[in-house]
Each structure stands twice: as structure tokens, then as C-alpha cells.
Amino acid sequence: MIKADRVFAIIGLALSLWCYLESTKFHYMTEFTPGPGFMPFWVGVVLAVLSCCLLYDTYRRKPSGKDHKKLLPEKHALFRVGLIMIMLFGVKFSMNILGFPLTLVVFTTAILAILEKYSILKSIGYGIAYSAVTWFIFEYILTMGFPKGFLGI
């Protein structure tokens, strides 16, 4: 964990530097209120302080039994992550062809049936329910449109 925390702290420091540099492109204050540069500046400062605390802590604490474990998960877990990435790649290209609701039904059904070992009927049911609820929220409550497919859905 010490090695992973050090890497995470360095990434946090790099992100905080980026936030600070981006905040300098905007005004810190407007006439009476904080300007657009206010939030990124303070996000960068707080992230830098927290990252420095984490980095300091990695040098202060003693290694534990968890520090000698492998950083990467087992092959089975990596296979699952790879399969999800491939499915998401398919979602990206099928969204404009099938439309959002049908793509979400297919994706949810595939995840539940293939990776979670749900029965196919249960997976389809959950896929349809999840897609319908998501579509209803975005279409009627938020009034945002989704990509329409060949069926016009």
C-alpha cells in the first residue's frame, strides 16, 4: 500500500499543479464575488495539501503485511475488466445505430448475463427496467434527448 499511496500522491500533486495552472487563465475575483478562477485555484491548493499529507504519511509509517502483496489483481479480475472495456467500446459504436434505450438494454443484459451469471430472462428484465427508468428520467424530468436509433426510439 505504501507504494500505491506514493504513486497516488504524486498523481494528486500533478493534478493540483494542473488545476492551479488552469486557474491562472481566469480571473480570481469579479467585482463582488469569486470569479471563474476561484474554484480551480482552491481545488488545486486543497488537493496539493492532501497529496503532500499522503506522501508524508507514506514515509512516516512502517510497512505492513499488505505492502508485499501484488498490486495487480488476478487474471480472472483483469479478464472481467477487459471484457467490460470491450463491451463499452461496442456501446460507443452502437449508440447511434440502435439508439440509447436499446443499447442500454443490450449492455445491461450482457453485463448481468455474462459477468454476473444472472439468468437470461432476469437479465433482460433488469435491462429493460433500467433502460426505461433512465430514459424516463432524462426524457421527461430533465427534458434531454438521447441519440435515436433506426427504430426512432
Short mmCIF file of C-alpha atoms in Angstrom, two decimals:
data_model
loop_
_atom_site.label_atom_id
_atom_site.label_comp_id
_atom_site.label_asym_id
_atom_site.label_seq_id
_atom_site.Cartn_x
_atom_site.Cartn_y
_atom_site.Cartn_z
CA MET A 1 0.00 0.00 0.00
CA ILE A 2 2.87 2.38 0.62
CA LYS A 3 3.99 2.21 -2.99
CA ALA A 4 0.46 2.70 -4.30
CA ASP A 5 -0.11 5.63 -1.93
CA ARG A 6 3.11 7.28 -3.12
CA VAL A 7 2.07 6.92 -6.74
CA PHE A 8 -1.40 8.27 -5.93
CA ALA A 9 0.10 11.21 -4.01
CA ILE A 10 2.37 12.11 -6.93
CA ILE A 11 -0.58 11.92 -9.34
CA GLY A 12 -2.54 14.14 -6.94
CA LEU A 13 0.30 16.66 -6.87
CA ALA A 14 0.43 16.70 -10.66
CA LEU A 15 -3.35 17.22 -10.83
CA SER A 16 -3.17 20.01 -8.28
CA LEU A 17 -0.45 21.73 -10.31
CA TRP A 18 -2.62 21.43 -13.41
CA CYS A 19 -5.63 22.88 -11.54
CA TYR A 20 -3.51 25.79 -10.34
CA LEU A 21 -2.12 26.49 -13.81
CA GLU A 22 -5.60 26.37 -15.34
CA SER A 23 -6.94 28.71 -12.65
CA THR A 24 -4.39 31.35 -13.63
CA LYS A 25 -6.10 31.63 -17.02
CA PHE A 26 -9.24 33.02 -15.33
CA HIS A 27 -9.95 35.94 -13.04
CA TYR A 28 -9.82 35.04 -9.35
CA MET A 29 -12.41 37.64 -8.38
CA THR A 30 -15.10 39.54 -10.22
CA GLU A 31 -16.49 42.79 -8.88
CA PHE A 32 -18.09 41.44 -5.68
CA THR A 33 -17.99 37.65 -5.98
CA PRO A 34 -15.48 34.91 -6.68
CA GLY A 35 -14.63 34.64 -10.35
CA PRO A 36 -14.21 31.57 -12.55
CA GLY A 37 -10.61 31.07 -11.32
CA PHE A 38 -11.63 30.82 -7.65
CA MET A 39 -12.80 27.19 -7.61
CA PRO A 40 -9.95 25.61 -9.62
CA PHE A 41 -7.40 27.54 -7.53
CA TRP A 42 -8.73 26.25 -4.23
CA VAL A 43 -9.29 22.74 -5.57
CA GLY A 44 -5.62 22.74 -6.59
CA VAL A 45 -4.49 24.05 -3.20
CA VAL A 46 -6.56 21.56 -1.17
CA LEU A 47 -5.53 18.67 -3.43
CA ALA A 48 -1.87 19.66 -3.08
CA VAL A 49 -2.12 19.80 0.72
CA LEU A 50 -3.88 16.42 0.91
CA SER A 51 -1.40 14.86 -1.53
CA CYS A 52 1.54 16.19 0.50
CA CYS A 53 -0.01 14.76 3.68
CA LEU A 54 -0.41 11.38 1.99
CA LEU A 55 3.15 11.49 0.66
CA TYR A 56 4.49 12.40 4.10
CA ASP A 57 2.45 9.60 5.65
CA THR A 58 3.97 7.02 3.29
CA TYR A 59 7.45 7.89 4.55
CA ARG A 60 6.38 8.07 8.20
CA ARG A 61 4.54 4.77 8.61
CA LYS A 62 6.11 1.36 8.75
CA PRO A 63 5.39 -1.27 6.08
CA SER A 64 2.63 -3.72 6.92
CA GLY A 65 1.77 -7.16 5.60
CA LYS A 66 -0.35 -5.62 2.85
CA ASP A 67 2.66 -3.83 1.39
CA HIS A 68 4.14 -7.03 -0.01
CA LYS A 69 1.01 -8.10 -1.87
CA LYS A 70 0.78 -7.91 -5.65
CA LEU A 71 -0.54 -4.61 -6.99
CA LEU A 72 -2.49 -6.06 -9.91
CA PRO A 73 -5.49 -8.32 -9.39
CA GLU A 74 -5.64 -11.92 -10.54
CA LYS A 75 -6.09 -12.84 -14.20
CA HIS A 76 -9.80 -13.52 -13.77
CA ALA A 77 -10.43 -9.98 -12.49
CA LEU A 78 -8.34 -8.47 -15.29
CA PHE A 79 -10.34 -10.53 -17.79
CA ARG A 80 -13.60 -9.12 -16.39
CA VAL A 81 -12.29 -5.55 -16.64
CA GLY A 82 -11.10 -6.19 -20.21
CA LEU A 83 -14.47 -7.65 -21.17
CA ILE A 84 -16.28 -4.63 -19.75
CA MET A 85 -13.97 -2.33 -21.71
CA ILE A 86 -14.73 -4.24 -24.92
CA MET A 87 -18.46 -4.03 -24.20
CA LEU A 88 -18.21 -0.28 -23.58
CA PHE A 89 -16.35 0.07 -26.87
CA GLY A 90 -19.28 -1.71 -28.52
CA VAL A 91 -21.72 0.62 -26.75
CA LYS A 92 -19.90 3.63 -28.16
CA PHE A 93 -20.35 2.43 -31.74
CA SER A 94 -23.85 1.00 -31.39
CA MET A 95 -25.36 4.07 -29.69
CA ASN A 96 -26.06 5.92 -32.95
CA ILE A 97 -27.27 2.77 -34.71
CA LEU A 98 -29.56 1.27 -32.05
CA GLY A 99 -30.30 4.39 -30.04
CA PHE A 100 -29.79 4.91 -26.33
CA PRO A 101 -32.59 2.80 -24.80
CA LEU A 102 -31.94 -0.31 -26.89
CA THR A 103 -28.17 -0.03 -26.43
CA LEU A 104 -28.62 0.25 -22.67
CA VAL A 105 -30.88 -2.82 -22.64
CA VAL A 106 -28.29 -4.85 -24.58
CA PHE A 107 -25.37 -3.63 -22.47
CA THR A 108 -27.10 -4.20 -19.12
CA THR A 109 -28.33 -7.62 -20.20
CA ALA A 110 -24.85 -8.62 -21.38
CA ILE A 111 -23.18 -7.48 -18.15
CA LEU A 112 -25.68 -9.28 -15.96
CA ALA A 113 -25.86 -12.47 -18.02
CA ILE A 114 -22.19 -12.89 -18.92
CA LEU A 115 -20.33 -11.45 -15.96
CA GLU A 116 -22.78 -11.76 -13.09
CA LYS A 117 -24.26 -15.11 -14.23
CA TYR A 118 -27.90 -13.99 -13.93
CA SER A 119 -30.46 -15.97 -15.90
CA ILE A 120 -31.12 -14.56 -19.36
CA LEU A 121 -34.77 -13.68 -18.57
CA LYS A 122 -33.82 -11.91 -15.36
CA SER A 123 -31.03 -10.06 -17.18
CA ILE A 124 -33.39 -8.92 -19.94
CA GLY A 125 -35.97 -7.83 -17.35
CA TYR A 126 -33.43 -5.77 -15.42
CA GLY A 127 -32.06 -4.35 -18.66
CA ILE A 128 -35.49 -3.22 -19.83
CA ALA A 129 -36.38 -1.78 -16.41
CA TYR A 130 -33.07 0.08 -16.07
CA SER A 131 -33.31 1.47 -19.59
CA ALA A 132 -36.94 2.54 -19.13
CA VAL A 133 -36.25 4.33 -15.85
CA THR A 134 -33.15 6.05 -17.23
CA TRP A 135 -34.98 7.07 -20.41
CA PHE A 136 -37.95 8.41 -18.43
CA ILE A 137 -35.73 10.48 -16.12
CA PHE A 138 -33.73 12.05 -18.93
CA GLU A 139 -36.57 12.43 -21.42
CA TYR A 140 -39.38 13.72 -19.19
CA ILE A 141 -37.83 15.03 -15.97
CA LEU A 142 -34.61 16.54 -17.33
CA THR A 143 -36.02 17.09 -20.86
CA MET A 144 -32.82 15.99 -22.56
CA GLY A 145 -32.86 13.99 -25.75
CA PHE A 146 -30.90 10.83 -26.40
CA PRO A 147 -29.42 9.53 -29.67
CA LYS A 148 -32.19 7.90 -31.66
CA GLY A 149 -31.64 4.62 -33.45
CA PHE A 150 -33.09 3.10 -36.59
CA LEU A 151 -36.35 2.35 -34.75
CA GLY A 152 -36.75 6.00 -33.79
CA ILE A 153 -36.51 5.20 -30.08
#
